[in-house]
mmCIF file of C-alpha atoms in Angstrom:
data_model
loop_
_atom_site.group_PDB
_atom_site.id
_atom_site.type_symbol
_atom_site.label_atom_id
_atom_site.label_comp_id
_atom_site.label_asym_id
_atom_site.label_seq_id
_atom_site.Cartn_x
_atom_site.Cartn_y
_atom_site.Cartn_z
ATOM 1 C CA MET A 1 99.944 98.768 109.679
ATOM 2 C CA ASN A 2 96.682 98.776 111.615
ATOM 3 C CA GLU A 3 95.798 96.571 114.568
ATOM 4 C CA THR A 4 93.842 94.100 112.447
ATOM 5 C CA SER A 5 96.691 93.555 109.974
ATOM 6 C CA MET A 6 99.170 93.240 112.850
ATOM 7 C CA GLN A 7 97.065 90.502 114.346
ATOM 8 C CA SER A 8 96.676 88.677 111.035
ATOM 9 C CA THR A 9 100.443 88.860 110.534
ATOM 10 C CA GLN A 10 101.064 87.363 113.941
ATOM 11 C CA ASP A 11 98.599 84.553 113.177
ATOM 12 C CA ARG A 12 100.139 83.907 109.764
ATOM 13 C CA ALA A 13 101.952 80.781 110.941
ATOM 14 C CA THR A 14 99.466 78.038 110.148
ATOM 15 C CA PRO A 15 99.911 74.732 112.004
ATOM 16 C CA GLY A 16 100.755 72.818 108.820
ATOM 17 C CA ARG A 17 103.709 75.095 108.109
ATOM 18 C CA LEU A 18 104.883 75.563 111.693
ATOM 19 C CA THR A 19 107.580 72.872 111.651
ATOM 20 C CA LYS A 20 110.946 72.848 113.376
ATOM 21 C CA VAL A 21 113.549 75.311 112.130
ATOM 22 C CA THR A 22 117.199 74.260 111.971
ATOM 23 C CA ARG A 23 118.571 76.095 108.905
ATOM 24 C CA LEU A 24 118.154 79.785 108.086
ATOM 25 C CA LEU A 25 119.283 81.735 105.020
ATOM 26 C CA VAL A 26 119.686 85.503 105.407
ATOM 27 C CA THR A 27 119.826 87.294 102.053
ATOM 28 C CA GLN A 28 122.367 89.857 103.242
ATOM 29 C CA SER A 29 126.088 89.940 103.962
ATOM 30 C CA ARG A 30 127.355 88.405 107.187
ATOM 31 C CA PRO A 31 127.319 91.006 109.985
ATOM 32 C CA ALA A 32 130.750 92.375 110.835
ATOM 33 C CA ASP A 33 129.800 92.514 114.502
ATOM 34 C CA GLU A 34 129.953 89.084 116.112
ATOM 35 C CA LYS A 35 127.517 90.387 118.729
ATOM 36 C CA SER A 36 124.779 90.581 116.095
ATOM 37 C CA PRO A 37 121.370 89.258 117.252
ATOM 38 C CA TYR A 38 121.592 86.654 114.474
ATOM 39 C CA PHE A 39 124.313 84.865 116.397
ATOM 40 C CA ASP A 40 122.141 84.941 119.510
ATOM 41 C CA LEU A 41 119.572 82.976 117.493
ATOM 42 C CA VAL A 42 122.263 80.431 116.595
ATOM 43 C CA SER A 43 123.109 79.726 120.229
ATOM 44 C CA LYS A 44 119.535 80.005 121.485
ATOM 45 C CA TYR A 45 118.019 77.531 119.005
ATOM 46 C CA ASN A 46 121.098 75.607 117.823
ATOM 47 C CA LEU A 47 120.581 76.943 114.281
ATOM 48 C CA HIS A 48 122.728 76.863 111.203
ATOM 49 C CA ILE A 49 122.663 80.296 109.530
ATOM 50 C CA ASP A 50 124.098 81.205 106.146
ATOM 51 C CA PHE A 51 124.450 84.792 104.942
ATOM 52 C CA ARG A 52 124.323 85.346 101.201
ATOM 53 C CA PRO A 53 123.541 88.644 99.448
ATOM 54 C CA PHE A 54 120.925 88.034 96.761
ATOM 55 C CA ILE A 55 121.641 91.300 94.950
ATOM 56 C CA GLN A 56 124.787 93.173 94.006
ATOM 57 C CA ILE A 57 125.621 96.651 92.810
ATOM 58 C CA GLN A 58 127.275 97.305 89.461
ATOM 59 C CA GLY A 59 128.305 100.827 88.544
ATOM 60 C CA GLU A 60 127.199 102.364 85.261
ATOM 61 C CA SER A 61 130.192 103.153 83.062
ATOM 62 C CA TYR A 62 130.801 106.824 82.373
ATOM 63 C CA LYS A 63 130.150 106.090 78.696
ATOM 64 C CA ASP A 64 126.688 104.694 79.533
ATOM 65 C CA PHE A 65 126.009 107.564 81.917
ATOM 66 C CA ARG A 66 126.731 110.092 79.172
ATOM 67 C CA ARG A 67 123.960 108.530 77.085
ATOM 68 C CA GLN A 68 121.500 109.947 79.628
ATOM 69 C CA LYS A 69 122.633 113.430 78.515
ATOM 70 C CA ILE A 70 122.702 114.779 82.060
ATOM 71 C CA ASN A 71 124.796 117.821 82.917
ATOM 72 C CA ILE A 72 125.750 117.394 86.559
ATOM 73 C CA LEU A 73 127.020 120.956 86.833
ATOM 74 C CA ALA A 74 123.650 122.317 85.707
ATOM 75 C CA HIS A 75 122.328 121.322 89.149
ATOM 76 C CA THR A 76 122.702 123.084 92.474
ATOM 77 C CA ALA A 77 121.707 120.286 94.864
ATOM 78 C CA ILE A 78 122.155 116.523 95.120
ATOM 79 C CA ILE A 79 119.764 114.102 96.832
ATOM 80 C CA PHE A 80 121.476 111.072 98.397
ATOM 81 C CA THR A 81 119.523 108.129 99.816
ATOM 82 C CA SER A 82 122.380 105.640 100.264
ATOM 83 C CA ARG A 83 126.129 105.169 100.451
ATOM 84 C CA ASN A 84 126.015 103.448 97.073
ATOM 85 C CA ALA A 85 124.568 106.606 95.540
ATOM 86 C CA ILE A 86 127.373 108.685 97.062
ATOM 87 C CA ASP A 87 130.109 106.295 95.903
ATOM 88 C CA HIS A 88 128.875 106.141 92.333
ATOM 89 C CA PHE A 89 128.125 109.853 92.050
ATOM 90 C CA PHE A 90 131.694 110.779 92.939
ATOM 91 C CA ARG A 91 133.058 107.933 90.808
ATOM 92 C CA ILE A 92 131.183 109.269 87.775
ATOM 93 C CA CYS A 93 132.457 112.763 88.542
ATOM 94 C CA GLN A 94 136.020 111.481 88.782
ATOM 95 C CA GLU A 95 135.803 109.487 85.558
ATOM 96 C CA GLY A 96 134.269 112.482 83.784
ATOM 97 C CA ARG A 97 136.769 114.903 85.352
ATOM 98 C CA ILE A 98 133.866 116.861 86.767
ATOM 99 C CA GLU A 99 134.786 119.137 89.659
ATOM 100 C CA VAL A 100 131.805 119.523 91.972
ATOM 101 C CA PRO A 101 131.569 123.177 93.077
ATOM 102 C CA ALA A 102 132.039 124.016 96.737
ATOM 103 C CA ASP A 103 128.597 125.635 96.931
ATOM 104 C CA MET A 104 126.769 122.449 95.883
ATOM 105 C CA LYS A 105 124.068 121.548 98.411
ATOM 106 C CA TYR A 106 123.555 117.972 99.608
ATOM 107 C CA PHE A 107 120.252 116.560 100.891
ATOM 108 C CA CYS A 108 120.689 113.194 102.636
ATOM 109 C CA ILE A 109 118.106 110.677 103.834
ATOM 110 C CA SER A 110 119.826 110.249 107.222
ATOM 111 C CA GLU A 111 122.650 111.559 109.364
ATOM 112 C CA GLN A 112 124.585 108.366 108.696
ATOM 113 C CA THR A 113 124.393 108.967 104.951
ATOM 114 C CA ALA A 114 125.391 112.605 105.430
ATOM 115 C CA ASN A 115 128.432 111.621 107.510
ATOM 116 C CA TYR A 116 129.534 109.235 104.766
ATOM 117 C CA LEU A 117 130.101 112.265 102.517
ATOM 118 C CA GLN A 118 133.316 112.970 104.409
ATOM 119 C CA LYS A 119 134.887 110.170 102.392
ATOM 120 C CA TYR A 120 134.803 112.578 99.436
ATOM 121 C CA ILE A 121 134.422 116.142 100.724
ATOM 122 C CA VAL A 122 135.217 118.259 103.773
ATOM 123 C CA ILE A 123 131.709 118.250 105.170
ATOM 124 C CA ARG A 124 132.185 121.144 107.618
ATOM 125 C CA LYS A 125 132.708 123.460 104.648
ATOM 126 C CA ARG A 126 129.665 122.309 102.680
ATOM 127 C CA LYS A 127 125.920 122.882 102.870
ATOM 128 C CA ILE A 128 124.525 119.517 103.982
ATOM 129 C CA PHE A 129 120.956 118.838 105.094
ATOM 130 C CA ASN A 130 119.676 115.546 106.409
ATOM 131 C CA GLY A 131 116.585 113.889 107.800
ATOM 132 C CA THR A 132 116.831 111.264 110.490
ATOM 133 C CA LYS A 133 115.497 108.257 108.614
ATOM 134 C CA THR A 134 112.398 108.782 106.487
ATOM 135 C CA ALA A 135 111.783 110.328 103.087
ATOM 136 C CA THR A 136 109.034 112.514 104.595
ATOM 137 C CA GLU A 137 111.582 114.354 106.736
ATOM 138 C CA LEU A 138 113.749 114.817 103.668
ATOM 139 C CA PHE A 139 110.788 116.271 101.770
ATOM 140 C CA ASP A 140 110.280 118.893 104.474
ATOM 141 C CA LEU A 141 113.880 120.019 104.001
ATOM 142 C CA ILE A 142 113.612 120.072 100.221
ATOM 143 C CA LYS A 143 110.468 122.229 100.384
ATOM 144 C CA LYS A 144 112.497 124.918 102.134
ATOM 145 C CA HIS A 145 114.883 125.007 99.153
ATOM 146 C CA LYS A 146 112.369 124.762 96.324
ATOM 147 C CA ASN A 147 114.377 127.006 93.993
ATOM 148 C CA GLU A 148 117.293 124.566 93.774
ATOM 149 C CA LYS A 149 117.912 122.368 90.752
ATOM 150 C CA PHE A 150 118.001 118.846 92.199
ATOM 151 C CA LEU A 151 119.918 115.829 90.904
ATOM 152 C CA PHE A 152 118.967 112.382 92.211
ATOM 153 C CA PRO A 153 121.707 109.717 91.721
ATOM 154 C CA CYS A 154 120.017 106.325 91.974
ATOM 155 C CA SER A 155 119.903 102.698 90.885
ATOM 156 C CA ASN A 156 117.987 101.267 87.962
ATOM 157 C CA ILE A 157 115.691 99.890 90.672
ATOM 158 C CA ARG A 158 114.484 102.468 93.155
ATOM 159 C CA ARG A 159 111.460 103.499 95.168
ATOM 160 C CA ASN A 160 109.000 105.927 93.634
ATOM 161 C CA ASP A 161 108.451 108.220 96.605
ATOM 162 C CA ILE A 162 111.139 110.806 95.840
ATOM 163 C CA PRO A 163 110.435 111.171 92.074
ATOM 164 C CA GLU A 164 106.693 111.355 92.752
ATOM 165 C CA PHE A 165 107.146 113.997 95.440
ATOM 166 C CA MET A 166 109.417 116.107 93.255
ATOM 167 C CA ASP A 167 107.028 115.842 90.319
ATOM 168 C CA THR A 168 103.868 116.713 92.258
ATOM 169 C CA SER A 169 105.678 119.589 93.994
ATOM 170 C CA GLY A 170 106.726 121.063 90.671
ATOM 171 C CA LEU A 171 110.426 121.141 91.589
ATOM 172 C CA HIS A 172 113.343 121.106 89.158
ATOM 173 C CA PHE A 173 114.434 117.496 89.306
ATOM 174 C CA THR A 174 116.663 115.152 87.292
ATOM 175 C CA GLU A 175 116.949 111.427 87.928
ATOM 176 C CA ALA A 176 120.407 110.019 87.135
ATOM 177 C CA VAL A 177 120.932 106.254 87.023
ATOM 178 C CA MET A 178 124.527 105.728 88.134
ATOM 179 C CA TYR A 179 124.482 102.091 89.263
ATOM 180 C CA ASP A 180 122.466 98.951 88.690
ATOM 181 C CA THR A 181 120.985 96.529 91.202
ATOM 182 C CA VAL A 182 121.367 93.071 89.685
ATOM 183 C CA PRO A 183 120.785 89.491 90.903
ATOM 184 C CA THR A 184 123.734 87.654 92.416
ATOM 185 C CA ASP A 185 124.675 84.313 90.847
ATOM 186 C CA LEU A 186 123.250 81.755 93.306
ATOM 187 C CA SER A 187 123.697 78.656 91.145
ATOM 188 C CA ASP A 188 125.875 76.992 93.808
ATOM 189 C CA LEU A 189 123.194 77.394 96.492
ATOM 190 C CA ASP A 190 121.005 74.485 97.606
ATOM 191 C CA ILE A 191 117.974 76.707 98.037
ATOM 192 C CA HIS A 192 115.684 73.925 99.236
ATOM 193 C CA SER A 193 117.944 72.996 102.160
ATOM 194 C CA TYR A 194 116.734 75.966 104.235
ATOM 195 C CA ASP A 195 113.745 76.053 106.544
ATOM 196 C CA ILE A 196 113.525 79.861 106.391
ATOM 197 C CA ILE A 197 114.748 82.421 103.868
ATOM 198 C CA ALA A 198 114.760 86.029 105.082
ATOM 199 C CA PHE A 199 114.304 88.833 102.529
ATOM 200 C CA PHE A 200 114.869 92.571 102.912
ATOM 201 C CA SER A 201 113.904 94.028 99.545
ATOM 202 C CA PRO A 202 111.738 93.270 96.507
ATOM 203 C CA SER A 203 114.997 92.951 94.537
ATOM 204 C CA GLY A 204 115.984 90.001 96.727
ATOM 205 C CA VAL A 205 112.718 88.253 95.891
ATOM 206 C CA SER A 206 113.298 88.954 92.189
ATOM 207 C CA SER A 207 116.776 87.439 92.499
ATOM 208 C CA LEU A 208 115.300 84.247 93.963
ATOM 209 C CA LEU A 209 112.988 83.858 90.972
ATOM 210 C CA HIS A 210 115.746 84.839 88.527
ATOM 211 C CA ASN A 211 118.122 82.201 89.869
ATOM 212 C CA PHE A 212 115.474 79.543 90.499
ATOM 213 C CA PRO A 213 112.664 80.089 87.959
ATOM 214 C CA ASP A 214 111.120 76.731 88.855
ATOM 215 C CA PHE A 215 111.268 77.395 92.591
ATOM 216 C CA LYS A 216 108.630 75.483 94.553
ATOM 217 C CA GLN A 217 108.219 76.775 98.078
ATOM 218 C CA ASN A 218 106.762 73.646 99.654
ATOM 219 C CA GLY A 219 107.748 73.749 103.341
ATOM 220 C CA THR A 220 110.242 76.589 103.054
ATOM 221 C CA ARG A 221 109.128 79.531 105.161
ATOM 222 C CA LEU A 222 109.698 83.044 103.787
ATOM 223 C CA ALA A 223 110.304 86.118 105.941
ATOM 224 C CA ALA A 224 110.020 89.719 104.761
ATOM 225 C CA PHE A 225 111.193 92.990 106.232
ATOM 226 C CA GLY A 226 108.993 95.886 105.226
ATOM 227 C CA PRO A 227 105.683 96.101 103.370
ATOM 228 C CA THR A 228 107.173 96.342 99.868
ATOM 229 C CA THR A 229 109.169 93.151 100.399
ATOM 230 C CA ALA A 230 106.105 91.398 101.796
ATOM 231 C CA LYS A 231 104.097 92.514 98.784
ATOM 232 C CA ALA A 232 106.757 91.203 96.389
ATOM 233 C CA ILE A 233 106.545 87.754 97.995
ATOM 234 C CA THR A 234 102.763 87.509 97.823
ATOM 235 C CA GLU A 235 102.608 88.945 94.295
ATOM 236 C CA ALA A 236 105.040 86.215 93.222
ATOM 237 C CA GLY A 237 102.434 83.686 94.332
ATOM 238 C CA LEU A 238 104.475 82.610 97.356
ATOM 239 C CA THR A 239 103.409 82.246 100.978
ATOM 240 C CA LEU A 240 104.612 84.864 103.449
ATOM 241 C CA ASP A 241 105.137 83.218 106.830
ATOM 242 C CA ILE A 242 107.046 85.840 108.826
ATOM 243 C CA GLU A 243 106.712 89.597 108.558
ATOM 244 C CA ALA A 244 108.685 92.372 110.250
ATOM 245 C CA PRO A 245 108.528 94.835 111.775
ATOM 246 C CA LEU A 246 105.819 94.017 114.294
ATOM 247 C CA PRO A 247 104.837 95.975 117.423
ATOM 248 C CA ASN A 248 106.556 93.393 119.614
ATOM 249 C CA ALA A 249 109.327 92.632 117.084
ATOM 250 C CA PRO A 250 110.682 95.773 115.377
ATOM 251 C CA SER A 251 113.576 93.913 113.742
ATOM 252 C CA MET A 252 113.911 90.885 111.482
ATOM 253 C CA THR A 253 115.784 88.999 114.203
ATOM 254 C CA GLY A 254 112.995 89.780 116.654
ATOM 255 C CA ALA A 255 110.331 88.416 114.293
ATOM 256 C CA LEU A 256 112.433 85.326 113.578
ATOM 257 C CA ASP A 257 112.929 84.756 117.295
ATOM 258 C CA LEU A 258 109.166 84.802 117.946
ATOM 259 C CA TYR A 259 108.476 82.440 115.059
ATOM 260 C CA ILE A 260 111.254 79.942 115.790
ATOM 261 C CA LYS A 261 110.369 79.839 119.483
ATOM 262 C CA LYS A 262 106.850 78.790 118.505
ATOM 263 C CA ALA A 263 107.916 76.420 115.723
ATOM 264 C CA ASN A 264 110.536 74.678 117.857
ATOM 265 C CA ASN A 265 108.258 74.509 120.931
ATOM 266 C CA GLN A 266 110.661 76.391 123.130
#
């Protein structure tokens, strides 16, 4: 994001929409850590915060997976971008009685994802490569092993960066849908009772429109983490009021703090 777009994002809060915030909906699960910055916002601004995941994961059945006609054992390397991908890969293998060979290589998006593999394998005995956070770092690792046959366990909804990179690099690559990202049933939710709704993925925005097809934003402020989420909000014809990360607010809670402080005149 360049300096001009950063500035426009910071000035996004127009006076007509900058009204007091008392109720916030976070479209994720409640943090396990009670020291989460979200709870600091509660005490700082006397807010009511609800946490409600807008999307859920459903595993593909082994029967449905077989329809993709993918031979897992014909591959020599697996690309993992999330814990969900790891869980459902090994679930499919278990249901299909597929024994993953000890010399299988694993390429993980982050160290955290790589460490999660120990739930299923003895990681000190396996060939595991990981970036620190970004797909670009993962690509650099993959380039060094261009002769491998890569399998990419993923959701029915996924980013395009990895498939596009593999395709343009001419690498042996198979995409395997092993789980689905679907909207959560939100029919019990009074969606218009919230001053701000915070989104973290385009799928969350899609879930809003799926559950509330006649949704009228009116005075409800929408917050987005990441450019793809922001784009999903604006492409849906909705107004984006709060965007993260920002130079002075690298987290969603930081961006919310700046906005609420201004809206509540504190």
